[in-house]
mmCIF file of C-alpha atoms and ligand atoms in Angstrom:
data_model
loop_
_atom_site.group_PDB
_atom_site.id
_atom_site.type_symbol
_atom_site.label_atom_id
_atom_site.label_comp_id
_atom_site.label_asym_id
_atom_site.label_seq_id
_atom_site.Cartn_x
_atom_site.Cartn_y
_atom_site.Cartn_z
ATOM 1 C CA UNK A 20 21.188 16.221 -10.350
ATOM 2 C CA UNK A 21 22.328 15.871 -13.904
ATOM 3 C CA UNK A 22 24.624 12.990 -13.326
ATOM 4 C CA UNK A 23 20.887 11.106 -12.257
ATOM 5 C CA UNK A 24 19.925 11.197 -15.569
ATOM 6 C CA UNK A 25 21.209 8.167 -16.713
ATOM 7 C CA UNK A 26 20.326 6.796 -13.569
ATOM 8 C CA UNK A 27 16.826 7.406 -13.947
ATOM 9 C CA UNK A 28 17.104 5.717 -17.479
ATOM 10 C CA UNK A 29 17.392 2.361 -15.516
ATOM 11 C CA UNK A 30 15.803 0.042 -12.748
ATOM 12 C CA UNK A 31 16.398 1.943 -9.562
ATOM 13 C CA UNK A 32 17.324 -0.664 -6.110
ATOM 14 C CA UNK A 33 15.608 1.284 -3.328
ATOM 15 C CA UNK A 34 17.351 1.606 0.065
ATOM 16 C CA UNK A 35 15.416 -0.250 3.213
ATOM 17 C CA UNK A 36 12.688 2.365 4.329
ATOM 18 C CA UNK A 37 11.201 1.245 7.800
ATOM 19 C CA UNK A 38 8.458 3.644 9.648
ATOM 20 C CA UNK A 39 7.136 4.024 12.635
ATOM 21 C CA UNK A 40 4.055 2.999 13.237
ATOM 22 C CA UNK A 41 1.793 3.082 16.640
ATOM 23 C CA UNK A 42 1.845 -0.935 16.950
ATOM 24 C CA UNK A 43 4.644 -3.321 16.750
ATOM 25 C CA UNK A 44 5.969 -6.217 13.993
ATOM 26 C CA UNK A 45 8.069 -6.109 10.727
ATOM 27 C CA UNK A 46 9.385 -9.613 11.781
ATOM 28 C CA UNK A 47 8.594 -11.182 8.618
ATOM 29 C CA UNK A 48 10.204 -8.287 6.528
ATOM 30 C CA UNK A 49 13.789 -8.946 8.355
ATOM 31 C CA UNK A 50 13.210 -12.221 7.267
ATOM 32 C CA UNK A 51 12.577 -11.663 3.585
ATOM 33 C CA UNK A 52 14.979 -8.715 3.312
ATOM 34 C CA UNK A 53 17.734 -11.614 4.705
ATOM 35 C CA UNK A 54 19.626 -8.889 6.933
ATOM 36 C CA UNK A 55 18.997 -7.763 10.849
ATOM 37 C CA UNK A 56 15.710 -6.675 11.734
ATOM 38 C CA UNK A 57 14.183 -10.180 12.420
ATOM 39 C CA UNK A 58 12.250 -9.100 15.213
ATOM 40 C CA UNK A 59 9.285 -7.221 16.119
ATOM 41 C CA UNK A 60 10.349 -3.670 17.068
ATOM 42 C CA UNK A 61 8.098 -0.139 16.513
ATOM 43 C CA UNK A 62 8.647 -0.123 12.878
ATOM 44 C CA UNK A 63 6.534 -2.716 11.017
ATOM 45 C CA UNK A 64 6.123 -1.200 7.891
ATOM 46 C CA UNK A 65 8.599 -0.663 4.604
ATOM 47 C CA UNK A 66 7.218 1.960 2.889
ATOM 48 C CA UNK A 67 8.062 0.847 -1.046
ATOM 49 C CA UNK A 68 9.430 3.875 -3.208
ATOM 50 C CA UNK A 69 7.598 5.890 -0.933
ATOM 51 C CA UNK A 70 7.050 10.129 -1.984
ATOM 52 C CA UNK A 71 4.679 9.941 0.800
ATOM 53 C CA UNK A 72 5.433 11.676 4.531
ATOM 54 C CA UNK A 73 4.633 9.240 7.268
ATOM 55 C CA UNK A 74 2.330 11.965 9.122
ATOM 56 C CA UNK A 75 2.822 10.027 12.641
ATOM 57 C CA UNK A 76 1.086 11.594 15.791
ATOM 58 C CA UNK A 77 2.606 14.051 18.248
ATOM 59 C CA UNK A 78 6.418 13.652 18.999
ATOM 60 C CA UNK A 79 6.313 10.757 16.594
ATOM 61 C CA UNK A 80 6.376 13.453 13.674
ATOM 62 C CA UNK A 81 10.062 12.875 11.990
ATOM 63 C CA UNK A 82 10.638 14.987 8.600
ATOM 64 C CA UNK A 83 11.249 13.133 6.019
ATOM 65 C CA UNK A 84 10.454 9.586 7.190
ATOM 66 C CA UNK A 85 8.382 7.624 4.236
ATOM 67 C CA UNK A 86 10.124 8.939 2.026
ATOM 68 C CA UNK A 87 12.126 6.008 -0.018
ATOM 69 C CA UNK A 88 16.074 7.070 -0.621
ATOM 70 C CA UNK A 89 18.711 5.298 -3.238
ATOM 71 C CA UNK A 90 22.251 6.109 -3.625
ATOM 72 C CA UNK A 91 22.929 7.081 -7.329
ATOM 73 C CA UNK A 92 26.744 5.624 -7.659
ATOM 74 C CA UNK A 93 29.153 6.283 -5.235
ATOM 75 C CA UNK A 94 27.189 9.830 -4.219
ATOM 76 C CA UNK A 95 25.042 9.910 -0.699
ATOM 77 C CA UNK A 96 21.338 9.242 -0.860
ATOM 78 C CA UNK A 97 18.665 11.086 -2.073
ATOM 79 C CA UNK A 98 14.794 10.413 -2.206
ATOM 80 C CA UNK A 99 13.016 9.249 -5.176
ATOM 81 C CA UNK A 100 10.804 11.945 -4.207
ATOM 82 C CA UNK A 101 13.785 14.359 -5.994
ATOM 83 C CA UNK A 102 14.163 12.061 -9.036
ATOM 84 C CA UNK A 103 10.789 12.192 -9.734
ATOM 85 C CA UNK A 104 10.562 16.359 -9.623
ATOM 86 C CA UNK A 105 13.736 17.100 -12.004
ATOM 87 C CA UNK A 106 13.222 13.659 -14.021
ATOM 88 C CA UNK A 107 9.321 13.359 -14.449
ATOM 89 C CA UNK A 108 8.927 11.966 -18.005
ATOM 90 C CA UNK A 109 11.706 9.722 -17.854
ATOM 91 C CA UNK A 110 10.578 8.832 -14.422
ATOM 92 C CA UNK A 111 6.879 8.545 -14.494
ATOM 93 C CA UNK A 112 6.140 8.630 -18.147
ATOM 94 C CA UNK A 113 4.374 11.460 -19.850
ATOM 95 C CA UNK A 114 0.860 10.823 -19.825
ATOM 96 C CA UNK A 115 1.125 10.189 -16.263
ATOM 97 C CA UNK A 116 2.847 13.697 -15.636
ATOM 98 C CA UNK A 117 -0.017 15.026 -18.047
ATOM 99 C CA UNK A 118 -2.277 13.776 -15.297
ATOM 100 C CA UNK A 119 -0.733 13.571 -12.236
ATOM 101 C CA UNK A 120 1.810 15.935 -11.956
ATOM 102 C CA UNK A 121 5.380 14.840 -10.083
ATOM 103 C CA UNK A 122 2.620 13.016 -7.911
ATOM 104 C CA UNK A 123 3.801 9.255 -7.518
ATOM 105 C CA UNK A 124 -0.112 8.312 -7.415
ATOM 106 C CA UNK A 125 0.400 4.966 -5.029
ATOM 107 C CA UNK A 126 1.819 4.543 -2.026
ATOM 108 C CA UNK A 127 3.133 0.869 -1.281
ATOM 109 C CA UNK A 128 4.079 -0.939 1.933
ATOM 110 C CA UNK A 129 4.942 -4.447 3.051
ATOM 111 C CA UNK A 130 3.084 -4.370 6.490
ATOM 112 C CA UNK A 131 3.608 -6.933 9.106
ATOM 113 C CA UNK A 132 1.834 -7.021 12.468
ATOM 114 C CA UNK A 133 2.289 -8.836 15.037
ATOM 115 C CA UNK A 134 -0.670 -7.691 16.906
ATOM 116 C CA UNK A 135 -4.174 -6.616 15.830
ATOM 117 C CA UNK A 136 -4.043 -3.103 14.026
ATOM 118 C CA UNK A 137 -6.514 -0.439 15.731
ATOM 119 C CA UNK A 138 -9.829 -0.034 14.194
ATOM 120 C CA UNK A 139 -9.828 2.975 11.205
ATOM 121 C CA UNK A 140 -10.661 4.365 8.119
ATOM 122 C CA UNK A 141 -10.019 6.621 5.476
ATOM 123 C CA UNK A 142 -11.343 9.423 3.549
ATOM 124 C CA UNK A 143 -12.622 9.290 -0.129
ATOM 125 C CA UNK A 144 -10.923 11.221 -2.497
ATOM 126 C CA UNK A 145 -14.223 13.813 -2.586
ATOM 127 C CA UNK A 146 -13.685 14.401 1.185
ATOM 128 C CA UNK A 147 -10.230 14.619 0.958
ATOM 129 C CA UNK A 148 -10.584 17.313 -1.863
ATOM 130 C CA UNK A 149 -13.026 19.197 0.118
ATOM 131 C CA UNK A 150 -11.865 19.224 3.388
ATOM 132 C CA UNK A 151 -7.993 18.136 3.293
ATOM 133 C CA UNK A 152 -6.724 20.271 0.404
ATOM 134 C CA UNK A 153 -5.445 16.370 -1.704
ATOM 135 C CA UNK A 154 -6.670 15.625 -4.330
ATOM 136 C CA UNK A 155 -6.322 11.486 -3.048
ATOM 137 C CA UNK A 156 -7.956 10.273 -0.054
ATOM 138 C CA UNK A 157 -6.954 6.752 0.683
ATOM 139 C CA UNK A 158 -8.658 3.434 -1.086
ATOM 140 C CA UNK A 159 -6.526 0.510 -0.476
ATOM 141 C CA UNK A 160 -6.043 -2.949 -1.074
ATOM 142 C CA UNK A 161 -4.377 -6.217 1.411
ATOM 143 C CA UNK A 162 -2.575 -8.774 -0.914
ATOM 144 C CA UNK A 163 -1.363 -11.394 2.051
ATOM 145 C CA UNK A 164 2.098 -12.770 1.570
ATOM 146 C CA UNK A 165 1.632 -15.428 4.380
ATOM 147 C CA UNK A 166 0.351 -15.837 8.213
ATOM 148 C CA UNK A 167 2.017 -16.310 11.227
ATOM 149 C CA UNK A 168 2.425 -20.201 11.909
ATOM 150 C CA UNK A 169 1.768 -19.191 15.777
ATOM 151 C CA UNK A 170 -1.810 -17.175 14.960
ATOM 152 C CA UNK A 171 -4.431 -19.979 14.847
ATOM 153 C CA UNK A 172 -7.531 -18.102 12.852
ATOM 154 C CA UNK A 173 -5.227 -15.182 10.702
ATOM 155 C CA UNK A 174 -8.122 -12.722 9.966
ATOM 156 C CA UNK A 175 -8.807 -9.286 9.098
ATOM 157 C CA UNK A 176 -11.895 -6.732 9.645
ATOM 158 C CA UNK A 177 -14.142 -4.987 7.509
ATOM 159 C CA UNK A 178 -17.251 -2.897 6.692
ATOM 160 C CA UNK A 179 -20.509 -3.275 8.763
ATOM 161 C CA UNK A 180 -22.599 -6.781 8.832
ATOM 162 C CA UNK A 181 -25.644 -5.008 10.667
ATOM 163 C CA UNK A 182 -27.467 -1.697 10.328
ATOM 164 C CA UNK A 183 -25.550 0.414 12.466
ATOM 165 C CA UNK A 184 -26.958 3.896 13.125
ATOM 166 C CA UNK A 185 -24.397 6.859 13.168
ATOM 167 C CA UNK A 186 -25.646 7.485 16.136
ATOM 168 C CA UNK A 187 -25.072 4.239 17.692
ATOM 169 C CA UNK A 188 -21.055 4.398 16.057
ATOM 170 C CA UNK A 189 -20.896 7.693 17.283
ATOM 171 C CA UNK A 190 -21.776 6.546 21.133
ATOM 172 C CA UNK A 191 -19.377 2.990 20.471
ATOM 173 C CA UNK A 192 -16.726 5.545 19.481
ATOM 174 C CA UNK A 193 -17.465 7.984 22.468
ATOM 175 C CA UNK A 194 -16.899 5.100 24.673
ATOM 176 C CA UNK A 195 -13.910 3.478 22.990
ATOM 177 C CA UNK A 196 -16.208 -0.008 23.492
ATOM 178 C CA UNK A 197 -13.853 -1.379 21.002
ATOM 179 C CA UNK A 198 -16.038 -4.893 21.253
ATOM 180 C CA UNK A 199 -18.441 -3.546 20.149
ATOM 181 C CA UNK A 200 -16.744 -2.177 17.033
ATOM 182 C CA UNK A 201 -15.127 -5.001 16.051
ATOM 183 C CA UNK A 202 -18.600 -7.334 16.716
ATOM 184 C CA UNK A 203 -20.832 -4.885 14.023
ATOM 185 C CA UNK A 204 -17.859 -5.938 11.337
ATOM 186 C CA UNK A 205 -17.299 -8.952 9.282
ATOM 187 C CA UNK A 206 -14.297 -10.924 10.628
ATOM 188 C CA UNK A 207 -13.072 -12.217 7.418
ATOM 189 C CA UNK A 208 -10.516 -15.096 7.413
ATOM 190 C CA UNK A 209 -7.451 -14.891 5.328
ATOM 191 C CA UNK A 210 -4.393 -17.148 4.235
ATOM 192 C CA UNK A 211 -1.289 -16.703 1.982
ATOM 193 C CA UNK A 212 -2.228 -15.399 -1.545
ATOM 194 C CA UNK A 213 -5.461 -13.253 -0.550
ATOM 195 C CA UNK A 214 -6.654 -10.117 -2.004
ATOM 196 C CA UNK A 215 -8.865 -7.686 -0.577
ATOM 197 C CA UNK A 216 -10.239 -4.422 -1.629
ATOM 198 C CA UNK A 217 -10.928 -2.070 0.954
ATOM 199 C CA UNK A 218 -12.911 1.382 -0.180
ATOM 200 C CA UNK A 219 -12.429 4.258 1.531
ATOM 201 C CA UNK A 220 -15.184 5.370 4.047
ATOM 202 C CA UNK A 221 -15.074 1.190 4.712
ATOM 203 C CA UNK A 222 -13.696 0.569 8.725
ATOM 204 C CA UNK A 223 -11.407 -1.920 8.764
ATOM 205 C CA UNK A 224 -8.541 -3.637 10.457
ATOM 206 C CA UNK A 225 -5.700 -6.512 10.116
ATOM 207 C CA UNK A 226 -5.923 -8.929 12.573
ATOM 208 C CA UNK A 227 -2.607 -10.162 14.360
ATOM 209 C CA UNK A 228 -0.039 -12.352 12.528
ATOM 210 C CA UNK A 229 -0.539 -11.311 8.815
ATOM 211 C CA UNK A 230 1.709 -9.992 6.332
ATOM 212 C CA UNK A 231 1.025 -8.635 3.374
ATOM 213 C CA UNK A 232 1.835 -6.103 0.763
ATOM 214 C CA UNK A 233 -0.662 -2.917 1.098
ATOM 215 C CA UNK A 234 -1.531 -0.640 -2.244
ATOM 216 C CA UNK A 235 -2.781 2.790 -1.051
ATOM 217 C CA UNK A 236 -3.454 6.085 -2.591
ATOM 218 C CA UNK A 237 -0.730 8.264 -1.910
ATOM 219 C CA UNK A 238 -1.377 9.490 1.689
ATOM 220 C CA UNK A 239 -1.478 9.109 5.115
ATOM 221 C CA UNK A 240 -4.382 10.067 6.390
ATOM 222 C CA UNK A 241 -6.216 7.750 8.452
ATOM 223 C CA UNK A 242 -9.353 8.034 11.016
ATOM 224 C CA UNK A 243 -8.589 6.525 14.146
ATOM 225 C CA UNK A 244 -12.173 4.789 15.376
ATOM 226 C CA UNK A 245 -10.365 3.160 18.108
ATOM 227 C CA UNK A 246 -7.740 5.772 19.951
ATOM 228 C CA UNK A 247 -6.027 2.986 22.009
ATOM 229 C CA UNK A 248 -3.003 1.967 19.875
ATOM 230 C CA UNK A 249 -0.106 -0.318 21.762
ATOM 231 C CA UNK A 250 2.593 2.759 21.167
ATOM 232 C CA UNK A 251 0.494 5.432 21.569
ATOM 233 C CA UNK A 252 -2.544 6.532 22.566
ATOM 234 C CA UNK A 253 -4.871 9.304 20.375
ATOM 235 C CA UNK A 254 -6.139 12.608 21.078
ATOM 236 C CA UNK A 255 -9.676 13.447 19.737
ATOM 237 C CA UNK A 256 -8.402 16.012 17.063
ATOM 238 C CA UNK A 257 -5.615 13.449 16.123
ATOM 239 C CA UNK A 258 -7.889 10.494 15.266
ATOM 240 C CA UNK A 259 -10.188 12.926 13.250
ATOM 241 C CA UNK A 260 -7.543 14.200 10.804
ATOM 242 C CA UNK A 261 -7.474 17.509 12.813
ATOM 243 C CA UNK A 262 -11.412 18.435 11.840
ATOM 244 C CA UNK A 263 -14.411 17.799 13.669
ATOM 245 C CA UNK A 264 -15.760 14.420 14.829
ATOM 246 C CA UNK A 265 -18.976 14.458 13.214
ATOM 247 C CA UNK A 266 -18.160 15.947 9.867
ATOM 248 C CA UNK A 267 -15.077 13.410 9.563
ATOM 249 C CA UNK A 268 -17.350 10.508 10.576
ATOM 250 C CA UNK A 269 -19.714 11.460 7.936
ATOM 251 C CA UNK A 270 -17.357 9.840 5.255
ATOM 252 C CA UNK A 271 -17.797 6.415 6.814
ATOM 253 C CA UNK A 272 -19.480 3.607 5.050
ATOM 254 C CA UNK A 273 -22.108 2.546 6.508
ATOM 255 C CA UNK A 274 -23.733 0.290 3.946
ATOM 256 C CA UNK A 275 -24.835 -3.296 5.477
ATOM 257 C CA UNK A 276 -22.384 -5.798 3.585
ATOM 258 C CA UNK A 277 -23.991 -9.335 3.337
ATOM 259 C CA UNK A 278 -21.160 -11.948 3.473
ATOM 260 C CA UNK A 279 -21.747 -12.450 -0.597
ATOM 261 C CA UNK A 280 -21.137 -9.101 -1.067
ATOM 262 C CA UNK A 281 -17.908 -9.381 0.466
ATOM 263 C CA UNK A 282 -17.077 -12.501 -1.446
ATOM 264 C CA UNK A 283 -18.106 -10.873 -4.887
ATOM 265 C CA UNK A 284 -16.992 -7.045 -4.049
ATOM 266 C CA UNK A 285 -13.891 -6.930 -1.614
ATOM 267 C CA UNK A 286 -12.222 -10.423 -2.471
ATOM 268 C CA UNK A 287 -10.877 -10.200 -5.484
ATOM 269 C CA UNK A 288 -9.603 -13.244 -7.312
ATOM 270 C CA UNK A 289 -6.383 -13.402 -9.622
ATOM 271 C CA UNK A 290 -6.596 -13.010 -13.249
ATOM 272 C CA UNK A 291 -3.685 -14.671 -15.969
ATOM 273 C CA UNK A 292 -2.692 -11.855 -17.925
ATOM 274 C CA UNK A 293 0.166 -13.782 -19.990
ATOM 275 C CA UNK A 294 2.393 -16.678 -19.709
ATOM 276 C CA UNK A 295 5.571 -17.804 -21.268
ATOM 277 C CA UNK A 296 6.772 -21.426 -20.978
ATOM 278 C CA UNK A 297 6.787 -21.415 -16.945
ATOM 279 C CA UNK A 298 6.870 -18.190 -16.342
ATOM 280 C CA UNK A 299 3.415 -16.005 -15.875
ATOM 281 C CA UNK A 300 2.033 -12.615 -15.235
ATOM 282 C CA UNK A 301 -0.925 -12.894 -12.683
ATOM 283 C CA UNK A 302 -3.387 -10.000 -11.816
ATOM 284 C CA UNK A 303 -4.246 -9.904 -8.868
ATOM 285 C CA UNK A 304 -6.244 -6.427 -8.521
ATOM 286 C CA UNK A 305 -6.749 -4.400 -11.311
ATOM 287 C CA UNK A 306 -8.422 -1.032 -12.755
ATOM 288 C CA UNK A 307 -11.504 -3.009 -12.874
ATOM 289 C CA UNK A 308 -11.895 -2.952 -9.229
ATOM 290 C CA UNK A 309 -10.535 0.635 -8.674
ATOM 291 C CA UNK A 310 -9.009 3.449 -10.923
ATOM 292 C CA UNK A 311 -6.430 4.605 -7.616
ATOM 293 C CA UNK A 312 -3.685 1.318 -8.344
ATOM 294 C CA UNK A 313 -2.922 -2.400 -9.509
ATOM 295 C CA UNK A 314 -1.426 -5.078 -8.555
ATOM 296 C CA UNK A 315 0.292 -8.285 -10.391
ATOM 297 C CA UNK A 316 2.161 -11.292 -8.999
ATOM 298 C CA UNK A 317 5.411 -12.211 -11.726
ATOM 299 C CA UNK A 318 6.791 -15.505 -12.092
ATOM 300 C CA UNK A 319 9.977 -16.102 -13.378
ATOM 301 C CA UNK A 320 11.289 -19.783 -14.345
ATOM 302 C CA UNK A 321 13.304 -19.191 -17.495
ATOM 303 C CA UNK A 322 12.302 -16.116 -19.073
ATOM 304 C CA UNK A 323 9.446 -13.498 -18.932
ATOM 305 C CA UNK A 324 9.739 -10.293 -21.308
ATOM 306 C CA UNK A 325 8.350 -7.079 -19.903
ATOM 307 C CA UNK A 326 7.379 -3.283 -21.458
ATOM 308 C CA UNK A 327 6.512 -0.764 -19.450
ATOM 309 C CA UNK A 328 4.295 0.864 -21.637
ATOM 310 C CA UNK A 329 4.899 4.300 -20.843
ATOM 311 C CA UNK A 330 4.431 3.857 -17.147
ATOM 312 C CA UNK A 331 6.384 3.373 -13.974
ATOM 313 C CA UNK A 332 6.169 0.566 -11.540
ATOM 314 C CA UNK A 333 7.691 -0.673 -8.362
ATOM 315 C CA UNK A 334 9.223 -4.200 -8.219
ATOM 316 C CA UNK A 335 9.601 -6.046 -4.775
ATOM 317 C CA UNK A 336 11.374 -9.474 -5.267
ATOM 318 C CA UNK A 337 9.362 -12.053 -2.820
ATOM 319 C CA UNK A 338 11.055 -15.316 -3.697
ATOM 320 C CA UNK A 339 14.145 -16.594 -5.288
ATOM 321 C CA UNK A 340 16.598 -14.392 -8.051
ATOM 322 C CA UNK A 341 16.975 -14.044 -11.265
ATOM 323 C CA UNK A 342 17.421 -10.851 -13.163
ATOM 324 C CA UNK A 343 16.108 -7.980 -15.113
ATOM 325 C CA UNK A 344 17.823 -7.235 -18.517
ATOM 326 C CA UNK A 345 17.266 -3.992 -19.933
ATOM 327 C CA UNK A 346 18.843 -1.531 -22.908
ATOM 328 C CA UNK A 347 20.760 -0.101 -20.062
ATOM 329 C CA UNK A 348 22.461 -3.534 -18.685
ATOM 330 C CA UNK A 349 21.060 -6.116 -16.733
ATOM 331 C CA UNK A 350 19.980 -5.584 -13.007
ATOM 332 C CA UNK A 351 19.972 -8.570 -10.613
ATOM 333 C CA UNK A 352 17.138 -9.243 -8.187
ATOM 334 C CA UNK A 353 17.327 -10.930 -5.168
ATOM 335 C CA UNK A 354 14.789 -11.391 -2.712
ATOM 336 C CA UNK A 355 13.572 -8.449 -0.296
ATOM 337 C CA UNK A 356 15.393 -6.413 -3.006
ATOM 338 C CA UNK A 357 13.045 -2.983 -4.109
ATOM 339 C CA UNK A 358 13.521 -1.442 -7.312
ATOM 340 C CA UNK A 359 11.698 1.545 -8.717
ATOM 341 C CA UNK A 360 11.286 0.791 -12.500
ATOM 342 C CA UNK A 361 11.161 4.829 -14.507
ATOM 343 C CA UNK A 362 8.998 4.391 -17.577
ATOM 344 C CA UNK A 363 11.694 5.209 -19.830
ATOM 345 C CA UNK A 364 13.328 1.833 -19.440
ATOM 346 C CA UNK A 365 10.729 0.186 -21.843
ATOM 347 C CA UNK A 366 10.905 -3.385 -23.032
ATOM 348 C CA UNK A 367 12.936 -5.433 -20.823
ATOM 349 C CA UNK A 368 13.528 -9.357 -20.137
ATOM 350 C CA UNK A 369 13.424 -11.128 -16.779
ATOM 351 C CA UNK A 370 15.695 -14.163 -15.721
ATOM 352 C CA UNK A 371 15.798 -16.945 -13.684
ATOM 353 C CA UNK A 372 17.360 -20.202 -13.983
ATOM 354 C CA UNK A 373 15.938 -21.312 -10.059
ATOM 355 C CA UNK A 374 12.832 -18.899 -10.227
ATOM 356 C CA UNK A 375 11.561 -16.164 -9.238
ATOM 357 C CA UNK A 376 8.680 -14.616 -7.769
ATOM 358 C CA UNK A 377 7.827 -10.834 -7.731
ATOM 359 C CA UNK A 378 4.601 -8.584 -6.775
ATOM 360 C CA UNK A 379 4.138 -5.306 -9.320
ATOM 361 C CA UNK A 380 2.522 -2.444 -7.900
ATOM 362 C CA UNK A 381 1.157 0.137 -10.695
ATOM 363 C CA UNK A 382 0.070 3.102 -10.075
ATOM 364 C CA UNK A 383 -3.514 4.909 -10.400
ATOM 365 C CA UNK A 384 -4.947 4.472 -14.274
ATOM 366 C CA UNK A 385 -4.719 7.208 -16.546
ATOM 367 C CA UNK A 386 -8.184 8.070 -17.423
ATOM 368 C CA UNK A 387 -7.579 11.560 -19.571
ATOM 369 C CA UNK A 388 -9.642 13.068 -17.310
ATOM 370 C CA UNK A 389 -8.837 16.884 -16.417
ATOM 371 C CA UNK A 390 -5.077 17.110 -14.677
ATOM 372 C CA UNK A 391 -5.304 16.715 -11.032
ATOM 373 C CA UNK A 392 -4.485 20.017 -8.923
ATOM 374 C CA UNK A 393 -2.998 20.351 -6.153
ATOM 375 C CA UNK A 394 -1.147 16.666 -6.381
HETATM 376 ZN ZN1 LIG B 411 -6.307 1.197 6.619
#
């Protein structure tokens, strides 16, 4: 491990890092990662400089997978998972450690389906204290990267547009009348360059043909309303995290949203942060909207100089290259390319001559509130 520690001192590329997932797609990702994989297959999602498990159902369970590997020089992989745990202040910075332990704090994916994803949600962070021993549950956000030129209406699902007794859920669910779920939610069209906030408790799900990059609190917990998934079909116990129906259902949101209040609480528009001659840093979720991650869009034409501030970040390059140019030596960038960038690296300078585009996840906000347990 000690000959990491220079490594760690310096943008880390990130091996590819498919998963398995219960539905098929991850075209789109071949295509912007520029090697193999350009077609649909059972593993649509890159898990980004992942610490997270995939916890996939029954004989889907694989140790280890989610978790994101690089190859420190010549020597064999390891995960980022390790770096992090013997390198935690260079890694993640110190007030993060102060607050989050070795905990990552953000889980990121690029997520492409090529089919409608199953109807779900996830638990707040209170239910996930109290009845899944994390201290995250799993808020997340959609930031679409483009449509498929074959789906006609790209659109996703979300949160309840009529009163909707638990009761009345409870029988829809009971029945798998997935029609019925999907007609008491909004059906909310998206295109390239959308942002959507989706709370935990809120039932959601992407519609076919979009790709996008997906922040998430660290886990992978999800509640499966609908059990009928195109790979694999859930047990009871497996689409209630293990615990009983009723109590698990009890986290879901079932607040009438009025189309305004999606428009003014789950889209999020994109903020300038700075800009430098043609290059720009772009907001496009921030600790405004939720404490658990953020998001920004960088564009490089020229130059754009960077600090980390004390904080770690993941880079995934969308468009074009360019690169990064740092006390330690200058990283290029290339797009698909995934880098893991350790706090310690601090100011920096970006570099393009044909542009470049790049989305930076951040993860959850320090707040100096008491050290989370059990991360
Ligand atoms: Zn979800």
């Amino acid at each position: 491990m000690n000959a990491l520690r220079d490594i760690v001192r310096a943008p880390i590329r990130l091996l590819p890092n498919r998963v398995w997932r219960m539905y098929s797609g991850g075209a789109m990702i071949g295509l912007m990662q520029g090697a193999g994989g350009r077609t649909d297959t059972e593993f649509p999602e890159e898990w980004v400089g992942s610490s997270v498990q995939a916890r996939n159902p029954g004989s889907h369970f694989r140790a280890g997978e989610g978790l994101a590997l690089f190859s420190p020089g010549q020597g064999d992989p390891v995960t980022l998972k390790s770096a992090l745990e013997a390198f935690p202040a260079e890694m993640l910075g110190p007030s993060h450690v102060r607050e989050f332990g070795t905990n990552a704090a953000l889980l990121v994916k690029l997520l492409d389906a090529a089919v409608r994803l199953m109807v779900h949600a996830h638990p707040s962070k209170k239910f996930a204290a109290e009845h899944l021993g994390s201290c995250f549950g799993k808020t997340e956000a959609w930031f679409v990267l483009g449509t498929r030129p074959d789906q006609e209406d790209p659109f996703v699902l979300i949160a309840f547009r009529e009163e909707v007794s638990r009761g009345r859920f409870r029988a829809m669910i009971d029945a798998q009348d997935v029609d019925s779920m999907i007609g008491v939610l909004h059906r909310v069209p998206v295109r390239a360059g959308d942002v959507v906030y989706v709370r935990a408790g809120l039932p959601h799900a992407i519609g076919g043909g979009v790709f996008m990059v997906e922040l998430q609190e660290p886990t992978d917990y999800s509640i499966m309303l609908e059990r009928r998934a195109p790979n694999y079909t859930f047990s009871a116990k497996e689409s209630f995290l293990g615990l009983d129906q009723s109590l698990t259902l009890s986290v879901i949101d079932h607040r009438v949203y009025s189309a305004e209040d999606i428009a003014r609480e789950l889209l999020i528009r994109p903020r300038l942060v700075r800009s430098e001659g043609e290059s720009a840093e772009v907001e496009l979720l921030g600790y405004d909207t939720t404490e658990c991650f953020a998001g920004r869009r960088l564009t490089v034409r020229g130059s754009l100089a960077g600090d980390t501030e004390g904080r770690y970040c993941l880079l995934v390059v969308l468009e074009g290259e360019g690169s990064m140019n740092h006390a330690g030596g200058e990283t290029r960038l290339v797009r698909g390319m995934e880098l893991f960038v350790p706090a310690s690296v601090g100011t920096h300078e970006f570099r393009s001559r044909e542009g470049l585009v790049m989305f930076k996840s951040l993860p959850a906000r320090i707040t100096g509130k008491e050290p989370v347990q059990g991360a």
